[in-house]
Coordinates of C-alpha atoms in Angstrom, one line a residue:
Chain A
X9 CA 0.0 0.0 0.0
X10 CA 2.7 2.7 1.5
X11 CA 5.1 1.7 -1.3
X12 CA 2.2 1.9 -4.1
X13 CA 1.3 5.3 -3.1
X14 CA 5.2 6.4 -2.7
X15 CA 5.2 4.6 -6.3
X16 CA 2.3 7.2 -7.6
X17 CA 4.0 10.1 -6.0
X18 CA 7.5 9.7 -7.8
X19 CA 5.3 9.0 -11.2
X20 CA 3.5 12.5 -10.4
X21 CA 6.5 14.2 -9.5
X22 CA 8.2 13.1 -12.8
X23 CA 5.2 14.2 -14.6
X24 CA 5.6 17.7 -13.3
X25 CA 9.1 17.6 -14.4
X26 CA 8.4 16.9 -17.6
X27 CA 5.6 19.1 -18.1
X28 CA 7.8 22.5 -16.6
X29 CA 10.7 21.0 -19.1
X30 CA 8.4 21.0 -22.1
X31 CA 6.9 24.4 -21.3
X32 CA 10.6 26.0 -20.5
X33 CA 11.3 24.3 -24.4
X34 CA 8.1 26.0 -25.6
X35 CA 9.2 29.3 -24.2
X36 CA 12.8 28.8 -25.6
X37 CA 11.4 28.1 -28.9
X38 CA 8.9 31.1 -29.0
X39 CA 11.9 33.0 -28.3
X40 CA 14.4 31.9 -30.9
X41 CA 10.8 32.5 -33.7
X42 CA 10.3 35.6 -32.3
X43 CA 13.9 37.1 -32.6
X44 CA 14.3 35.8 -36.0
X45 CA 11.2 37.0 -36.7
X46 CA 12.1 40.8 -35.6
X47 CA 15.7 40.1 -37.7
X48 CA 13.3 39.4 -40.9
X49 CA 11.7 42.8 -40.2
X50 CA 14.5 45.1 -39.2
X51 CA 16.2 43.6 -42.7
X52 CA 13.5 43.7 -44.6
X53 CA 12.4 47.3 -43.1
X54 CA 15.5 49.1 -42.8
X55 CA 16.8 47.6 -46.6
X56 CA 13.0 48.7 -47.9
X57 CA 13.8 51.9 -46.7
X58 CA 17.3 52.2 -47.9
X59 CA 16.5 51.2 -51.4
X60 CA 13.1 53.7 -51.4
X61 CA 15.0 56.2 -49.6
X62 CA 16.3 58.0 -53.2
X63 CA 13.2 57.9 -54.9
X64 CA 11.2 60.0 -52.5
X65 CA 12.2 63.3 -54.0
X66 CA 13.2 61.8 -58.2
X67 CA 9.3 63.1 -59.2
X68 CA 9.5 66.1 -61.3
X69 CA 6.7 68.1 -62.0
X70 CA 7.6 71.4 -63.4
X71 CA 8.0 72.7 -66.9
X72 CA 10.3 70.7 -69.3
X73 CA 12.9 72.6 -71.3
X74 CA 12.6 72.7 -75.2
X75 CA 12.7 69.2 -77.0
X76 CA 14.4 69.4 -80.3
X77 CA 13.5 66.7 -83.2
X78 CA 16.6 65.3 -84.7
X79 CA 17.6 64.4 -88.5
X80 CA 17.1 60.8 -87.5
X81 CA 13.9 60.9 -85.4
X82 CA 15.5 60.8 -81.9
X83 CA 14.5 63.9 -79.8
X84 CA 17.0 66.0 -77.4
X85 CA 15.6 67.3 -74.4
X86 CA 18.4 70.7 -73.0
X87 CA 18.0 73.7 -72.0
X88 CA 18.6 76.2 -74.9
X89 CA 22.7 76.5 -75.1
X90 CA 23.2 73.8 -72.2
X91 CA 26.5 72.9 -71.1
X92 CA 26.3 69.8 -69.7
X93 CA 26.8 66.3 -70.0
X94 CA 24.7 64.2 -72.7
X95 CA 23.2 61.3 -71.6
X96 CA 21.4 58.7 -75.0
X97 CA 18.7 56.9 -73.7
X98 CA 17.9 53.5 -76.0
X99 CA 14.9 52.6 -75.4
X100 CA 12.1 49.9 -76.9
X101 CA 8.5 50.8 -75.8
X102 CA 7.9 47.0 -75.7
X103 CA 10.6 46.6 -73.1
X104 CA 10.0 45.9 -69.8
X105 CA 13.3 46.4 -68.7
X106 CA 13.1 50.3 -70.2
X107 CA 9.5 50.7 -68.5
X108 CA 11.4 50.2 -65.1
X109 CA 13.7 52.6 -66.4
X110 CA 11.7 55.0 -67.0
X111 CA 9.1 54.7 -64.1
X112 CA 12.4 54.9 -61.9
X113 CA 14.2 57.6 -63.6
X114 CA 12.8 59.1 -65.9
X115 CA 12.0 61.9 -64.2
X116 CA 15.2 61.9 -62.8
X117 CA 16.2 62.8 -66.6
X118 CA 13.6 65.2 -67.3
X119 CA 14.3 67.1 -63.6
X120 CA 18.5 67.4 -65.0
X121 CA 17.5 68.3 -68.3
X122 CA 15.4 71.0 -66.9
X123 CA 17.8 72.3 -64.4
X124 CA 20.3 72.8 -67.4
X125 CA 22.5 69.5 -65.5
X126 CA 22.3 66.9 -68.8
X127 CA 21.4 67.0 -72.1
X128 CA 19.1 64.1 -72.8
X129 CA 19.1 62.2 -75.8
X130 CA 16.1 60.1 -76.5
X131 CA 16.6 57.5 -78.8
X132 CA 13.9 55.3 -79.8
X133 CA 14.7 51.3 -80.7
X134 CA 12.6 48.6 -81.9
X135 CA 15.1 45.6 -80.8
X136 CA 11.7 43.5 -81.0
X137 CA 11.0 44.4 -84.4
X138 CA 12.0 40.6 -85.5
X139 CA 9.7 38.9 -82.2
X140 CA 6.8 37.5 -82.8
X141 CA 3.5 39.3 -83.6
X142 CA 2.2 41.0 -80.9
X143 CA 5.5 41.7 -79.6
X144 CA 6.9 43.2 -82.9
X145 CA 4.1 44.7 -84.1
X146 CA 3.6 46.5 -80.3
X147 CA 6.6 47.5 -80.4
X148 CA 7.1 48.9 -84.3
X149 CA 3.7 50.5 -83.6
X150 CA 4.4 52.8 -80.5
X151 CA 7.7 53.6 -81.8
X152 CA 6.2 55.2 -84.9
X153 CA 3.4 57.0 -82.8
X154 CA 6.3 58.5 -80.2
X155 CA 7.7 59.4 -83.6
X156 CA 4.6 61.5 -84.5
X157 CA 4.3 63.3 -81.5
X158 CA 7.7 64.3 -81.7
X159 CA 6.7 65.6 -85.0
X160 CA 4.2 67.9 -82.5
X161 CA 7.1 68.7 -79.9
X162 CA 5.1 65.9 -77.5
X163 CA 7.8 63.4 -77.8
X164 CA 8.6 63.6 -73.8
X165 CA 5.1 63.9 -72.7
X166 CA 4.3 60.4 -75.2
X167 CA 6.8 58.8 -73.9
X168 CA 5.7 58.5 -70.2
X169 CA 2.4 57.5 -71.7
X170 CA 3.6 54.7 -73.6
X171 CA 5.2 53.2 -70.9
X172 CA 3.0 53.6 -68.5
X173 CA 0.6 51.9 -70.5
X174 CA 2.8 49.3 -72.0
X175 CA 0.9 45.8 -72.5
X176 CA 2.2 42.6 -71.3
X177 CA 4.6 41.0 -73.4
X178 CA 3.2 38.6 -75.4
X179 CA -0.3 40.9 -75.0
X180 CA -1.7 42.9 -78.1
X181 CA -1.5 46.5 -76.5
X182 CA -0.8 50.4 -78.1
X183 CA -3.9 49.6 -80.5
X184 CA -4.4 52.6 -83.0
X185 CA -7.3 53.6 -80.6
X186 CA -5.1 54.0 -77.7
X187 CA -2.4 55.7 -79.0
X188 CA -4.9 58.2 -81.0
X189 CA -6.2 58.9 -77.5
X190 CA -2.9 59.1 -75.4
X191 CA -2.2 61.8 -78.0
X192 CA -5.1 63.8 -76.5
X193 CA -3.5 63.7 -73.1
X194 CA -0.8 66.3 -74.3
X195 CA -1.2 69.5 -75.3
X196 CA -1.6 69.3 -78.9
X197 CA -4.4 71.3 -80.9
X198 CA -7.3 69.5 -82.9
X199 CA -4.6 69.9 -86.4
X200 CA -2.4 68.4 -84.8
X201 CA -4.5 65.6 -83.7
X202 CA -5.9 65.2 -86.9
X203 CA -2.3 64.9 -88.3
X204 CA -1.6 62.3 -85.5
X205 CA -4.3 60.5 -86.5
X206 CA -4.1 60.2 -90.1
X207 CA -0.3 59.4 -89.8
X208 CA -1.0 56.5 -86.9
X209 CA -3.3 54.8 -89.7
X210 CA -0.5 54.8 -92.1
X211 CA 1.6 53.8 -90.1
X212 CA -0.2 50.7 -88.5
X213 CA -0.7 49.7 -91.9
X214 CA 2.7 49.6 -92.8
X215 CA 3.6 47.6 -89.6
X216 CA 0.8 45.1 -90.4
X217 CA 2.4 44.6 -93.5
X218 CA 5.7 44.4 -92.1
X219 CA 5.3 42.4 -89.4
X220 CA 2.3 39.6 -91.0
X221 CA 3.6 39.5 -95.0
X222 CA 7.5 41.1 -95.6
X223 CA 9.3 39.6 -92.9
X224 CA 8.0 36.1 -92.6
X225 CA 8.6 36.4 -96.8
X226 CA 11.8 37.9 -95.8
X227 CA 13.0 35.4 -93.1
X228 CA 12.4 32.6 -94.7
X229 CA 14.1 32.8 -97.8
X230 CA 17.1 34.0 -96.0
X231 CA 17.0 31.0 -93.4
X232 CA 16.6 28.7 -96.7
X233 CA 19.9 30.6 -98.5
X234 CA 22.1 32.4 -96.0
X235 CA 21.1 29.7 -93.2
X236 CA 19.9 30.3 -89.6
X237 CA 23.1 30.6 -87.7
X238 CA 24.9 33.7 -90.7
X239 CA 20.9 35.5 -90.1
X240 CA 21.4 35.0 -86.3
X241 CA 24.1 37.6 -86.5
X242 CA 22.4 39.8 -88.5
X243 CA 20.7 43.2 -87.3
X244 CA 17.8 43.8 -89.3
X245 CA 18.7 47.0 -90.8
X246 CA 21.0 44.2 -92.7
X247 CA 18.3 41.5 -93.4
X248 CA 16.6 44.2 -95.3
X249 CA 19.3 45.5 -97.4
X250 CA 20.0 41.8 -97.9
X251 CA 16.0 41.1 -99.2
X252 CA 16.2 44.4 -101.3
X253 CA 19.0 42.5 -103.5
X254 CA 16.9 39.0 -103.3
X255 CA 13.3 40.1 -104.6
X256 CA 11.8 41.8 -101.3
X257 CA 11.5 45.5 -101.8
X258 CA 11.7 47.2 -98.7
X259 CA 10.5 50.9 -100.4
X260 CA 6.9 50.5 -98.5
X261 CA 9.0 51.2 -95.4
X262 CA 10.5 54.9 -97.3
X263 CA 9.7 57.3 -95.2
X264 CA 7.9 56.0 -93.1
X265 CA 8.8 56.5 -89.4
X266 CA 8.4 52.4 -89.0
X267 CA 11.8 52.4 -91.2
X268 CA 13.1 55.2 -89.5
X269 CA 13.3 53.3 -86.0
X270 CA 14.1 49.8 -87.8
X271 CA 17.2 52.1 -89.8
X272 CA 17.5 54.3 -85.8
X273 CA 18.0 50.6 -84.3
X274 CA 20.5 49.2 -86.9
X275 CA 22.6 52.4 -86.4
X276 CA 22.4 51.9 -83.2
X277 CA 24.5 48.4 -83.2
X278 CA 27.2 50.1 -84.7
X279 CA 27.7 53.2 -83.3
X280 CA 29.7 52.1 -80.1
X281 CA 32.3 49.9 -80.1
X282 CA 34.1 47.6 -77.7
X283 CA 33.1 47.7 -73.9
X284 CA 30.2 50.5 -74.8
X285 CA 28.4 48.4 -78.1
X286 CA 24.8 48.7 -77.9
X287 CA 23.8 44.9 -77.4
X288 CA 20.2 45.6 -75.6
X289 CA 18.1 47.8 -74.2
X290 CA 17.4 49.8 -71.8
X291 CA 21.4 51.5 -73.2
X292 CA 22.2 54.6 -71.2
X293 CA 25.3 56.5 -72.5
X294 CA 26.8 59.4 -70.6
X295 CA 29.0 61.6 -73.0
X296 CA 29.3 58.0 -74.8
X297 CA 30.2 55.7 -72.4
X298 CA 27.8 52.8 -71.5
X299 CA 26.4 53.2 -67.8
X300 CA 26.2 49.9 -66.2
X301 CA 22.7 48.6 -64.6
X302 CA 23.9 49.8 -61.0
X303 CA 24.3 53.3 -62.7
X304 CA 21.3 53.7 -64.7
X305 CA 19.2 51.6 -62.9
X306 CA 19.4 53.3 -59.7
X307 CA 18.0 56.7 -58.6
X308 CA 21.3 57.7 -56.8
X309 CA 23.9 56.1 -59.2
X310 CA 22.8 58.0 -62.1
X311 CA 22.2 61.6 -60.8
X312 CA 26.0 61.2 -59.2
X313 CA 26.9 60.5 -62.7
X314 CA 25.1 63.3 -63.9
X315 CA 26.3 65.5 -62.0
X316 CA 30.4 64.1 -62.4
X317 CA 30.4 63.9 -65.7
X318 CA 31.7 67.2 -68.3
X319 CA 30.0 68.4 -70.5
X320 CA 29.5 67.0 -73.8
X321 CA 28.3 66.6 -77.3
X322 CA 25.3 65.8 -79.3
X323 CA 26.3 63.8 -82.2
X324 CA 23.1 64.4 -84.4
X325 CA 21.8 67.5 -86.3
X326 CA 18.2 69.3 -85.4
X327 CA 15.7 69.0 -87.9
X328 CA 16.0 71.7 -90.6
X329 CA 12.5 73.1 -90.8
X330 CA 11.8 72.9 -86.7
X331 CA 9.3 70.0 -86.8
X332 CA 9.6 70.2 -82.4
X333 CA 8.0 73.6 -81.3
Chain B
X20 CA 12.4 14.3 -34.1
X21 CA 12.9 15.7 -31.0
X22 CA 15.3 12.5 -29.6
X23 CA 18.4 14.8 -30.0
X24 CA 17.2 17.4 -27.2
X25 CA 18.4 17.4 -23.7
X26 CA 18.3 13.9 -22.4
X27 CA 16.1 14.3 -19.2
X28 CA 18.3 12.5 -17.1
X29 CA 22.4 14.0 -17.1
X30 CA 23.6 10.2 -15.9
X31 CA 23.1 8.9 -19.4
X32 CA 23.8 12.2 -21.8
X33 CA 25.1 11.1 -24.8
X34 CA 29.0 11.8 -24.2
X35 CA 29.9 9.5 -27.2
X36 CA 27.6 9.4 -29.9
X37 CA 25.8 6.3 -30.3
X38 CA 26.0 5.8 -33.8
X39 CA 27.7 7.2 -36.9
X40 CA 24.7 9.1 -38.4
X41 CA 24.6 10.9 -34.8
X42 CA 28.1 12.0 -35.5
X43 CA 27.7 13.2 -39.4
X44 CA 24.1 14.4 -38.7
X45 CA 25.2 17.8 -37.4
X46 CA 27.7 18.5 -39.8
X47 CA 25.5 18.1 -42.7
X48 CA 22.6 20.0 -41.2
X49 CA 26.1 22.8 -40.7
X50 CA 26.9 22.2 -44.9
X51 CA 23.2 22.7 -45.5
X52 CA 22.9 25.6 -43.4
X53 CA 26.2 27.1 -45.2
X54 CA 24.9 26.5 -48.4
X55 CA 21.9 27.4 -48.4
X56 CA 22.7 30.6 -46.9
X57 CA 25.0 31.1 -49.8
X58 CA 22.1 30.4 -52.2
X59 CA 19.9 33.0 -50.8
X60 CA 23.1 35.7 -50.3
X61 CA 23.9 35.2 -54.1
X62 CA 20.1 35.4 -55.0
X63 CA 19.6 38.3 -53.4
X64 CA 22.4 40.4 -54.4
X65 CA 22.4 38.8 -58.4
X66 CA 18.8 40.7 -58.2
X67 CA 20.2 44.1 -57.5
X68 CA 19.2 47.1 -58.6
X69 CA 15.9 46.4 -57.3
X70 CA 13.8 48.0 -60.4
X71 CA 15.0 45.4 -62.5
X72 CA 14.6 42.6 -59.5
X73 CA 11.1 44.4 -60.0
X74 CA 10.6 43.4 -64.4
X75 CA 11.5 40.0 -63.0
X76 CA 8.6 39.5 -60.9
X77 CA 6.2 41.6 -63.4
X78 CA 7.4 39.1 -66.0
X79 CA 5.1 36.4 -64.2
X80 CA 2.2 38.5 -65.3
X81 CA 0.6 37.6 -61.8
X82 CA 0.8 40.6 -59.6
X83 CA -0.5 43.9 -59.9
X84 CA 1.8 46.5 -60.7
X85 CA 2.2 48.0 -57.0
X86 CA 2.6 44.2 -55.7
X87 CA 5.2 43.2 -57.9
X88 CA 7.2 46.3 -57.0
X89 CA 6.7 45.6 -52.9
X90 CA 7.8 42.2 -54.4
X91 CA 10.9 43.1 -56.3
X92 CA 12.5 45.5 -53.5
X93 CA 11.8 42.9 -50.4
X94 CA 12.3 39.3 -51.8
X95 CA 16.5 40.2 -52.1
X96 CA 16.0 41.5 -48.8
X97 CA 14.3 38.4 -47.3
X98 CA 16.5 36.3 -48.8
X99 CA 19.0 38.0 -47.3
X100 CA 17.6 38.0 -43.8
X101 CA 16.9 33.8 -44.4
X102 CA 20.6 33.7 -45.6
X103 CA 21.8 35.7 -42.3
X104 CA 19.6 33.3 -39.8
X105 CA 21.3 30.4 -41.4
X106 CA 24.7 31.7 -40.9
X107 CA 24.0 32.4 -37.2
X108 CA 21.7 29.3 -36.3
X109 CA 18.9 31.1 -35.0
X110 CA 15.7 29.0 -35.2
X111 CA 16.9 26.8 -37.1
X112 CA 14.6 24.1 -37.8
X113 CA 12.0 27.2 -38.5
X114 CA 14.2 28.9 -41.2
X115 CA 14.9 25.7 -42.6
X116 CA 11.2 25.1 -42.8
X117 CA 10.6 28.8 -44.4
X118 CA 13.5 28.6 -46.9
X119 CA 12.3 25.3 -48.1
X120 CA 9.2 26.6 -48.3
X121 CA 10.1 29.7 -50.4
X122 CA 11.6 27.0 -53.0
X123 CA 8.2 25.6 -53.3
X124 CA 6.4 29.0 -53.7
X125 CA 9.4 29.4 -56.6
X126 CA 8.4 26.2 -58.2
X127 CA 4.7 26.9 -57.9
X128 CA 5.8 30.2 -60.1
X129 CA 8.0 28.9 -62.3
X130 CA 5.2 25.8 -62.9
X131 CA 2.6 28.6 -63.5
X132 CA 4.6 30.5 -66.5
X133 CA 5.1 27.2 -68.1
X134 CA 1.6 25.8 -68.0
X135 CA 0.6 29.4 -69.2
X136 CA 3.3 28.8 -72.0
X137 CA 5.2 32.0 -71.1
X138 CA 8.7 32.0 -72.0
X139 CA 11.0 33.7 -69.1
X140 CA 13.9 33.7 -67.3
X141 CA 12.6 32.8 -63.9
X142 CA 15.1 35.7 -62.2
X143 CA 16.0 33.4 -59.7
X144 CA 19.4 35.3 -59.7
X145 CA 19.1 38.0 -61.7
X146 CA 17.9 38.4 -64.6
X147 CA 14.2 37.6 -65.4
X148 CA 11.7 38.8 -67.9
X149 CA 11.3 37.8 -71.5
X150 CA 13.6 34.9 -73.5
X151 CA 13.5 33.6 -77.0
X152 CA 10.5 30.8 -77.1
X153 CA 13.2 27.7 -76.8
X154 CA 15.7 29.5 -74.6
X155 CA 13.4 28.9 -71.4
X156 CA 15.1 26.9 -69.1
X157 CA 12.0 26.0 -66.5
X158 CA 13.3 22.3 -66.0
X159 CA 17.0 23.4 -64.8
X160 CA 15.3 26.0 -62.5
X161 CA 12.8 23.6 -61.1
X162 CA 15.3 21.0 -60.5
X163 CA 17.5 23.2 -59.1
X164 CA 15.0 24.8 -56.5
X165 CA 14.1 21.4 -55.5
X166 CA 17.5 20.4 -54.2
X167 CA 17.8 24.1 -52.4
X168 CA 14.3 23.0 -51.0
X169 CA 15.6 19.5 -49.8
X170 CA 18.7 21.5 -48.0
X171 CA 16.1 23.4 -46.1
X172 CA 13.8 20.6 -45.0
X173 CA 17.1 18.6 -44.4
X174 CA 18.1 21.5 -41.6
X175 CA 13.6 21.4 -40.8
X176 CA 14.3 17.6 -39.8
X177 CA 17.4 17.6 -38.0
X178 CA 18.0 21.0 -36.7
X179 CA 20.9 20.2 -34.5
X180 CA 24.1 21.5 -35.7
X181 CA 27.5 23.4 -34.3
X182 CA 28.0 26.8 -34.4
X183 CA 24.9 27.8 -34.0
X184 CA 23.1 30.2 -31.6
X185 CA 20.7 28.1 -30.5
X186 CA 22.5 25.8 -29.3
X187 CA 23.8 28.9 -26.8
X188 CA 20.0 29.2 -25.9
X189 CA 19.9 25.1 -25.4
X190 CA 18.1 24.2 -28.0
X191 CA 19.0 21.5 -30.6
X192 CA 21.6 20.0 -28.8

């Protein structure tokens, strides 16, 4: 009897012990959770913080300085007489990589240009001019309508438009309808809207046709005689000199500003050289010299360039008969 | 799982191991914790600058704009913070759990662009956004996440290892 009940009192004693030596493990554990729970936040805070802290004063709101249309359909953006460095911006509307770009600096551009600090150079690509319909055609399409606002002296204003609305790759998006009406968001008079329009029409038709019947045509004769690894290398600008010699007449694209960013983007390839060729976009080029992704891609990175870089050169001619205001 | 914690009774502590796996067992939860942790450091900082960290994520076409941003800035930075509990041994078993977990949420991403027939980088370290139809490379990135998972659930099982601080605390002995 006595050594039963002694029995029961050890077992309940153990019990307890193991009950207060589970709980203390419970609170240990909660512990250990909650602390690396807190480290989580404080790096995840503090580095949120850190990496937002730049951006809080990029927006720019005030008055842009003149934009002036160049020979070749890309459009400067300086005060009038500016000294400063010239930073090329190569951009495809398609291009996710350049919306980023833009949504994070692009006002940072706009705010140094205004402040007489850069002389920005905006020029249009279509590096997806060769994709795959939507992507190409998306891509030709807005290119052509930034083209025609510049024509207005809206180029800038476009711009921001276009990539704010740019469609999902892969998506049909900047349909005639849209980019008739983004044009309605600037400035511009009814003539010039009416000129916007008519010149958006001919120039989605000469995209359809590029995009459905001349370059399939196009790509597959050359894959059947110059083979697909020689037309791998090949810029298009090349491809289409090549057709013109092998029965595919490129002269719908004659002044049309479709050509004029498919000629823009061939130019492109072989205006840098060595460390600074353009291979992609977005490019950035301050005074020439490619910026790399932790330059142009941050807000901080590229004012500092900005602002310790010299001043330097715009290496294309204004339009002759003022076609920016 | 919990038969490698404090023995209740100090007589019998386990001053020699009592079998081989006991003695390897906590030095490749310590490889698993190193290399995960090196995973997740060179994942985080491969994404930098954040805005294109950000076209990785919108490339999934599955967030809204202002969620795939919060997305893009903080995944690096969580990856980072998984990375730096590793290294320590803080909670280990948990942050085992959690990284092994974020390789399945990967998967689960990757899986989704594929059946959708997207064709993406997956920006598991850098890069992301659009590829050449062909140049997709969804099976390497699957297969690869799946082993970084096993690592974690690896350290979820068998938490204890050396050098870590919860051992200081007296856990995972």
């Amino acid at each position: 009897m006595g050594s039963e009940a002694r029995k029961r009192s050890r077992e309940k004693i153990r019990e307890q012990r193991e009950r207060e030596k589970r709980a203390a493990k419970r609170t240990k554990t909660l512990i250990v959770i909650g602390a690396a729970a807190a480290v989580v936040v404080l790096v995840v805070g503090i580095g949120f913080a850190v990496l937002n802290a730049d951006r809080r004063d990029s927006g720019y709101e005030g008055a842009l300085p003149p934009q002036a249309l160049q020979e070749d359909g890309s459009v400067v953006l300086a005060q009038e007489g500016a000294q400063a460095p010239v930073v090329e911006v190569y951009a495809d509307f398609q291009c996710p990589a350049c919306r980023q770009f833009e949504l994070l600096n692009g006002d940072v551009l706009k705010r140094n240009a205004a402040e007489g600090n850069a002389i920005v150079h905006y020029r249009p690509v279509s590096i997806f001019a060769q994709q795959p319909v939507p992507i190409s055609s998306n891509s030709l399409r807005a290119g052509a309508a930034a083209r025609a606002a510049a024509e207005h002296g809206y180029f800038v204003e476009y711009n921001d438009i276009l990539f704010e609305n740019q469609p999902t790759e892969g998506n049909e998006g900047f349909t005639v309808d849209e980019l008739k009406d983004w044009f309605r968001q600037t400035d511009a008079n009814a003539e010039q809207e009416g000129e916007f329009d008519r010149r958006i029409d001919e120039e989605a038709a000469v995209v359809t046709t590029f995009t459905e019947d001349y370059l399939p045509a196009l790509t597959e004769d050359a894959m059947a005689e110059i083979g697909e690894e020689t037309l791998g290398t090949m810029v298009l600008s090349d491809l289409i000199s090549w057709g013109a010699d092998h029965g595919h007449d490129p002269a719908f694209l004659d002044g049309t500003y479709t050509g004029e960013i498919i000629t823009a983007t061939g130019t492109a390839y072989t205006r840098y050289s060595g460390d600074n060729t353009f291979r992609g976009t977005p490019s950035v080029y301050l005074n020439g010299e490619l910026l790399d992704n932790n330059t142009a891609m941050t807000v901080r990175g590229l004012n500092e360039a900005i602002a310790s870089a010299d001043a330097g050169e715009v290496d294309t001619q204004p339009m002759g008969d003022g076609g920016a205001e | 799982m919990d038969t490698t914690d404090e023995s209740p009774d100090a007589s019998t502590a386990p001053a020699v191991p009592r079998s081989r796996w006991e003695a390897v067992q906590p030095w490749l939860t310590l490889a698993c914790r190193l290399g995960l942790a090196a995973v997740l450091v060179f994942a985080a900082v491969s994404k930098f600058p954040p805005a294109l960290s950000v076209q990785a994520v919108e490339a999934y076409d599955l967030f809204p704009v202002e969620v795939a941003r919060l997305i893009g800035y903080t995944l690096p930075l969580f990856e980072l913070a998984l990375a730096a509990l590793l290294l320590v041994g803080l909670a280990t078993r948990y942050v085992g759990a959690v990284g092994a977990l974020l390789m399945f949420v990967f998967i689960a991403g990757i899986v989704s662009a594929m059946a959708r027939g997207l064709n993406i980088d997956c920006g598991c370290f850098g890069g992301g956004g659009q590829v050449a139809p062909g140049e997709t490379t969804y099976g390497l990135s699957i297969a690869r996440d799946i082993a970084f998972a096993a690592m974690g659930a690896f350290i979820a099982v068998w938490p204890r290892s050396p050098f870590a601080l919860d051992r200081a605390i007296g856990l995972f002995r």
